[in-house]
XYZ file of C-alpha atoms in Angstrom:
440
model
C -143.976 74.119 37.136
C -144.774 77.238 35.113
C -148.101 75.763 33.985
C -149.071 75.089 37.603
C -148.206 78.682 38.547
C -150.334 80.003 35.708
C -153.258 77.823 36.837
C -152.925 79.085 40.420
C -152.949 82.694 39.246
C -155.966 81.952 37.062
C -157.791 80.504 40.088
C -157.163 83.664 42.100
C -158.454 85.762 39.188
C -161.678 83.735 39.133
C -162.056 84.038 42.918
C -161.673 87.803 42.592
C -164.221 88.085 39.788
C -166.734 86.140 41.859
C -165.979 87.978 45.092
C -166.117 91.423 43.509
C -169.762 90.784 42.618
C -170.546 90.763 46.346
C -171.147 94.378 47.552
C -170.146 93.391 51.087
C -166.596 92.800 49.902
C -166.211 96.145 48.140
C -167.035 98.443 51.020
C -163.392 99.417 51.526
C -161.141 101.056 48.944
C -159.559 97.717 48.144
C -161.367 94.541 49.116
C -159.474 91.493 50.347
C -160.069 89.849 46.974
C -158.643 92.864 45.161
C -155.610 93.011 47.438
C -154.951 89.316 46.811
C -155.022 89.986 43.093
C -152.769 93.051 43.394
C -150.292 90.929 45.346
C -150.176 88.474 42.438
C -149.368 91.339 40.049
C -146.658 92.752 42.344
C -143.072 92.251 41.231
C -142.256 91.113 44.763
C -144.268 88.014 43.891
C -141.975 87.167 40.983
C -140.555 83.722 41.780
C -137.006 82.560 41.320
C -136.053 82.077 37.691
C -137.295 78.702 36.450
C -134.706 76.146 35.449
C -134.015 75.527 31.785
C -133.458 71.758 31.689
C -132.511 71.928 28.012
C -129.550 74.199 28.792
C -127.198 72.985 31.494
C -125.215 76.227 31.095
C -128.258 78.453 31.685
C -126.980 79.831 34.995
C -123.263 79.527 34.341
C -121.717 83.005 34.765
C -118.917 82.231 32.309
C -121.496 81.223 29.701
C -123.351 84.483 30.377
C -120.149 86.469 29.762
C -119.659 84.707 26.434
C -123.327 85.212 25.626
C -123.068 88.936 26.274
C -120.171 89.186 23.812
C -122.163 87.286 21.200
C -125.348 89.316 21.814
C -123.623 92.565 20.837
C -121.380 91.198 18.062
C -122.469 92.298 14.538
C -120.159 89.699 13.000
C -122.950 87.232 13.701
C -124.680 88.296 10.499
C -124.377 88.104 6.736
C -123.308 91.734 6.318
C -121.369 92.256 9.558
C -123.776 94.977 10.715
C -126.552 93.113 12.559
C -126.389 91.833 16.123
C -129.060 90.733 18.604
C -128.828 94.251 20.026
C -129.770 95.757 16.660
C -133.415 94.929 17.382
C -133.220 94.390 21.147
C -131.810 97.813 22.025
C -130.956 98.052 25.744
C -131.736 101.776 25.914
C -135.231 101.083 24.552
C -136.096 98.322 27.036
C -134.663 95.827 24.527
C -137.050 96.769 21.722
C -136.345 98.814 18.577
C -139.250 101.252 18.191
C -140.109 99.945 14.721
C -143.432 98.450 13.617
C -141.541 95.490 12.124
C -138.087 94.287 13.101
C -135.320 95.066 10.622
C -132.077 93.132 10.265
C -130.524 92.496 6.851
C -134.134 92.809 5.637
C -137.531 93.523 7.123
C -139.417 90.854 9.053
C -143.175 90.383 9.391
C -143.202 90.719 13.190
C -142.672 93.405 15.809
C -139.705 93.163 18.192
C -140.891 92.236 21.715
C -138.892 93.087 24.811
C -136.736 90.330 26.274
C -136.866 91.667 29.854
C -138.079 88.809 32.026
C -138.401 86.549 28.988
C -136.755 83.613 30.787
C -139.992 83.119 32.753
C -141.873 82.122 29.632
C -142.290 78.508 28.470
C -142.639 79.616 24.823
C -140.800 82.121 22.634
C -141.535 84.316 19.607
C -145.004 85.764 19.043
C -146.198 82.363 17.799
C -144.308 80.185 20.301
C -142.284 78.370 17.656
C -139.446 77.789 20.132
C -139.828 76.101 23.483
C -136.624 77.386 25.098
C -134.713 80.629 25.305
C -131.587 79.033 23.841
C -133.392 77.676 20.790
C -135.095 81.043 20.290
C -131.677 82.701 20.052
C -130.825 80.483 17.079
C -133.833 81.278 14.878
C -132.890 84.840 13.886
C -129.280 83.838 13.183
C -130.161 81.867 10.042
C -133.243 83.887 9.095
C -132.789 85.434 5.651
C -134.262 88.757 6.836
C -132.761 88.939 10.326
C -129.072 88.036 10.752
C -128.956 86.250 7.405
C -125.917 84.086 8.174
C -125.385 80.356 8.542
C -124.240 77.980 11.231
C -120.909 77.114 9.583
C -120.092 80.839 9.418
C -120.842 81.246 13.111
C -118.901 78.161 14.127
C -115.964 79.440 12.073
C -116.153 82.820 13.859
C -115.846 81.070 17.220
C -112.934 79.033 15.881
C -110.991 81.935 14.343
C -111.443 84.494 17.134
C -108.880 83.566 19.864
C -110.984 85.044 22.687
C -114.142 83.293 21.569
C -112.305 80.052 20.958
C -110.769 80.003 24.415
C -114.053 80.877 26.144
C -116.017 78.346 24.105
C -113.615 75.460 24.652
C -113.383 76.168 28.387
C -117.171 75.785 28.564
C -118.197 73.300 25.923
C -115.072 71.391 24.937
C -112.869 71.320 21.863
C -114.106 72.874 18.620
C -113.814 70.873 15.374
C -111.037 71.899 12.947
C -113.066 74.516 11.087
C -109.984 75.788 9.246
C -110.495 72.970 6.719
C -112.789 74.602 4.121
C -112.979 71.326 2.258
C -114.786 69.710 5.174
C -116.604 72.874 6.252
C -117.728 75.037 3.299
C -117.878 78.769 3.940
C -121.631 79.123 3.464
C -123.522 75.989 4.365
C -126.817 75.569 6.156
C -129.829 73.233 6.161
C -132.166 76.253 6.064
C -130.374 78.554 3.618
C -130.754 79.019 -0.124
C -130.365 76.112 -2.509
C -126.571 76.420 -2.801
C -126.168 76.641 0.968
C -128.297 73.518 1.407
C -126.306 71.663 -1.243
C -123.029 72.532 0.484
C -124.528 71.405 3.779
C -125.495 68.051 2.300
C -121.991 67.654 0.851
C -120.607 67.544 4.392
C -120.394 64.269 6.279
C -123.131 63.505 8.788
C -120.561 63.695 11.582
C -119.383 67.150 10.525
C -122.943 68.435 10.160
C -123.683 67.212 13.651
C -120.492 68.785 15.048
C -121.286 72.196 13.524
C -124.882 72.044 14.720
C -123.665 71.233 18.219
C -121.478 74.355 18.165
C -124.420 76.369 16.871
C -126.686 75.078 19.653
C -124.072 75.935 22.264
C -123.877 79.460 20.862
C -127.600 79.801 21.577
C -127.137 78.406 25.082
C -124.516 81.046 25.869
C -126.735 83.881 24.602
C -129.632 82.528 26.669
C -127.435 82.504 29.797
C -126.880 86.222 29.260
C -130.528 87.013 28.516
C -131.667 85.273 31.699
C -129.988 88.090 33.635
C -132.212 90.775 32.086
C -135.196 91.538 34.303
C -137.606 94.442 34.823
C -137.168 96.455 37.989
C -139.804 97.651 40.496
C -142.170 100.320 39.190
C -144.407 102.892 40.879
C -147.177 100.314 40.715
C -145.032 97.866 42.676
C -144.196 100.477 45.326
C -147.893 101.270 45.559
C -148.836 97.625 46.132
C -146.009 97.085 48.593
C -147.198 100.082 50.608
C -150.778 98.766 50.599
C -149.650 95.348 51.771
C -147.733 96.961 54.641
C -150.706 99.137 55.576
C -148.744 102.293 54.667
C -151.636 104.053 52.954
C -150.135 107.543 53.013
C -147.047 106.168 51.274
C -149.225 104.377 48.719
C -151.037 107.591 47.798
C -147.690 109.178 46.930
C -147.038 106.552 44.262
C -150.125 106.673 42.028
C -152.427 109.502 41.007
C -156.199 109.267 41.434
C -156.552 108.613 37.701
C -153.951 105.829 37.822
C -155.703 104.184 40.777
C -159.005 104.376 38.905
C -157.284 102.793 35.891
C -155.915 100.011 38.063
C -159.412 99.346 39.416
C -160.669 99.043 35.848
C -157.683 96.910 34.811
C -158.445 94.222 37.374
C -162.205 94.680 37.188
C -164.579 95.986 34.547
C -162.050 96.060 31.695
C -161.007 92.425 32.325
C -157.389 93.145 31.282
C -156.095 90.895 34.057
C -157.745 87.879 32.437
C -154.651 87.547 30.215
C -152.241 90.133 31.627
C -151.950 88.391 34.961
C -148.961 87.724 37.194
C -145.894 89.822 38.088
C -144.922 90.207 34.419
C -148.483 91.150 33.439
C -148.684 88.160 31.109
C -150.051 84.666 31.535
C -147.549 83.548 28.830
C -150.446 82.061 26.887
C -151.728 82.555 23.346
C -154.967 84.303 22.459
C -156.752 85.464 19.337
C -157.734 89.052 20.068
C -158.379 90.055 16.479
C -155.299 92.244 16.073
C -155.108 93.483 12.487
C -152.812 91.776 10.023
C -151.384 94.541 7.789
C -150.586 92.032 5.046
C -154.282 91.313 4.503
C -155.661 94.835 4.793
C -156.700 96.842 1.745
C -154.430 99.865 1.211
C -156.365 103.117 1.638
C -155.428 104.284 -1.858
C -156.798 101.155 -3.571
C -160.473 100.999 -4.631
C -162.341 98.117 -2.999
C -163.521 96.727 -6.344
C -159.925 96.366 -7.552
C -158.782 94.850 -4.241
C -161.373 92.069 -4.623
C -159.608 90.716 -7.701
C -156.030 90.867 -6.422
C -154.074 87.901 -5.089
C -153.789 88.458 -1.362
C -151.198 87.136 1.092
C -152.368 84.648 3.666
C -153.093 85.976 7.132
C -150.554 85.168 9.833
C -151.773 81.945 11.483
C -149.895 82.644 14.702
C -149.806 79.875 17.286
C -151.467 77.365 14.955
C -148.315 77.302 12.826
C -145.924 78.121 15.672
C -146.709 75.082 17.813
C -146.171 72.814 14.811
C -142.819 74.427 14.074
C -141.812 73.939 17.701
C -142.604 70.226 17.516
C -140.622 69.847 14.287
C -137.573 71.797 15.470
C -134.268 69.974 15.793
C -133.563 72.281 18.740
C -136.664 71.568 20.794
C -136.722 70.093 24.292
C -136.796 66.523 22.971
C -134.068 67.043 20.354
C -130.535 65.678 20.481
C -129.017 69.102 21.224
C -131.167 69.608 24.306
C -129.801 68.704 27.741
C -133.282 67.834 29.016
C -134.744 64.462 29.861
C -138.027 63.433 28.267
C -139.786 63.993 31.595
C -138.750 67.661 31.437
C -140.582 68.246 28.162
C -144.239 68.167 29.170
C -144.884 71.670 27.800
C -143.868 70.487 24.332
C -145.426 67.022 24.477
C -148.827 68.211 25.640
C -149.047 71.574 23.894
C -152.507 72.422 22.595
C -152.594 72.167 18.793
C -156.347 72.492 18.278
C -157.101 75.024 15.548
C -159.932 76.627 17.524
C -157.549 77.580 20.312
C -154.473 78.364 18.224
C -155.499 79.787 14.831
C -154.710 83.489 14.791
C -153.581 83.405 18.424
C -150.462 85.255 19.535
C -148.487 85.351 22.746
C -149.647 87.701 25.491
C -146.899 90.334 25.827
C -145.710 91.727 29.132
C -147.093 95.167 29.953
C -144.105 96.245 31.995
C -142.596 99.374 30.389
C -145.394 99.224 27.829
C -145.592 103.003 27.500
C -142.026 102.945 26.110
C -142.226 99.937 23.793
C -144.464 101.098 20.937
C -145.502 100.140 18.296
C -147.844 97.422 19.554
C -149.244 94.010 18.495
C -147.387 91.176 16.776
C -147.225 93.218 13.569
C -146.651 96.622 15.162
C -149.977 97.837 13.825
C -150.851 100.351 16.558
C -148.568 103.259 17.410
C -150.232 104.440 20.627
C -151.738 102.841 23.704
C -154.991 104.684 23.107
C -155.324 102.867 19.769
C -154.744 99.534 21.498
C -157.336 100.311 24.169
C -159.873 101.382 21.544
C -159.267 98.051 19.797
C -160.134 96.155 22.979
C -163.079 98.394 23.732
C -164.660 97.849 20.296
C -162.909 94.787 18.862
C -163.049 94.125 15.117
C -163.464 90.727 13.523
C -160.304 88.620 13.444
C -158.250 88.414 10.233
C -158.060 84.671 10.748
C -159.782 82.388 13.232
C -162.189 83.796 15.812
C -161.457 86.654 18.179
C -161.949 85.946 21.880
C -162.883 89.572 22.572
C -166.277 91.078 23.188
C -167.037 94.808 23.536
C -166.237 96.269 26.964
C -168.074 99.580 26.541
C -165.706 101.777 28.524
C -166.091 105.543 28.397
C -163.360 107.829 27.038
C -162.527 108.814 30.602
C -162.177 105.178 31.674
C -159.942 104.397 28.704
C -157.732 107.340 29.640
C -157.564 106.116 33.235
C -156.321 102.699 32.106
C -153.744 104.349 29.879
C -152.605 106.482 32.826
C -152.286 103.362 34.979
C -150.154 101.588 32.384
C -147.535 104.352 32.653
C -147.070 103.356 36.311
C -145.518 100.074 35.105
C -142.410 101.866 33.802
C -139.149 100.966 35.523
C -135.396 100.690 34.940
C -133.842 97.394 33.933
C -133.054 95.261 36.975
C -129.568 94.222 35.924
C -125.984 95.289 36.386
C -125.437 98.286 34.104
C -122.404 96.542 32.623
C -124.788 94.030 31.081
C -126.493 96.758 29.036
C -123.567 97.486 26.747
C -120.980 95.545 24.757
C -118.318 94.165 27.088
C -114.694 95.201 26.646
C -112.628 92.799 24.610
């Protein structure tokens, strides 16, 4: 369903690009083709949340309550100080303001917002998860994010009376995790060598039981995250006024510079090619040549010396991510998913061709973008003007081939687009009680 919606939006974009070439259709301030495109970008056009067939608890309010507790709980980490909210800070539109996310260590990726994330068919910058619930699990066992292991987390649910009661009411009886002989304290199939050895020492039935608990933990967190949405912005009030013919009201919402930036956004600058739809993202993956800091020569190092140094590989992005998604035990087709095979078309037919995926990263939402710096998958740019300059005069890609070509906007036009982007700021569209740890 999401793929069909994306195709429909893409068709409207193409119709607009063709129609806008006809001077007869641009005689008014906004042509019919432009208004149709603005309607598609309007938050009032945001459809009902898509189902998550892999998570039958996705819209269960009790699961969401448990998920909220887990989201803010730092005990879900190796050092007891890292929670989901450590990087996804509610007061910062669920980002952290850092170039690279930091948990128990530093990651190689920037923290994206999770507002409206449930509308996406793929998760992480490289799309290595195909559901929101499986995405929630990845950081938990990452050595540089939460740094813990699935037996630890299952034991936390077992030993905490409130968690245990809530879990068993939803998912059924927990295994007897008090038996450390059956369930070693630190055991995981993706941990260090000792953790993997302990994991293999467990029976197949016990490994499966712990992994089921771990998967359910992710499903509860996803139920909470599905409630986090962006609210209407000045841009949305502007479009709504236009659609109602309330032009005086529309002029009160955006400045002349912001309107000019919007015209460029959907026209000459071609931003809407990828940043299309009510979330200003087509949820696809594109190589736009964003710099990879790991492969760049440090300014202090002479070029001749840099030539002879061993260099890290560039981030392959979607090329690696789609393969990880297909291998994941938590994907749509896996035994811990509640989906039927017919529900898993996104995974089964995902594009794996290197020309389309190498160096490609997910298109981020632009809602609240003026408050979610730094930018790009590696947090390379600290300001929107730097990002716009990148698109205006794109460099060669670090890996693969960039899809960008120079746009040749003037400094004034770049500033107008930047001004427009600030009109996408809005409060979180969620009960304020969801933006803080719940009382226990």
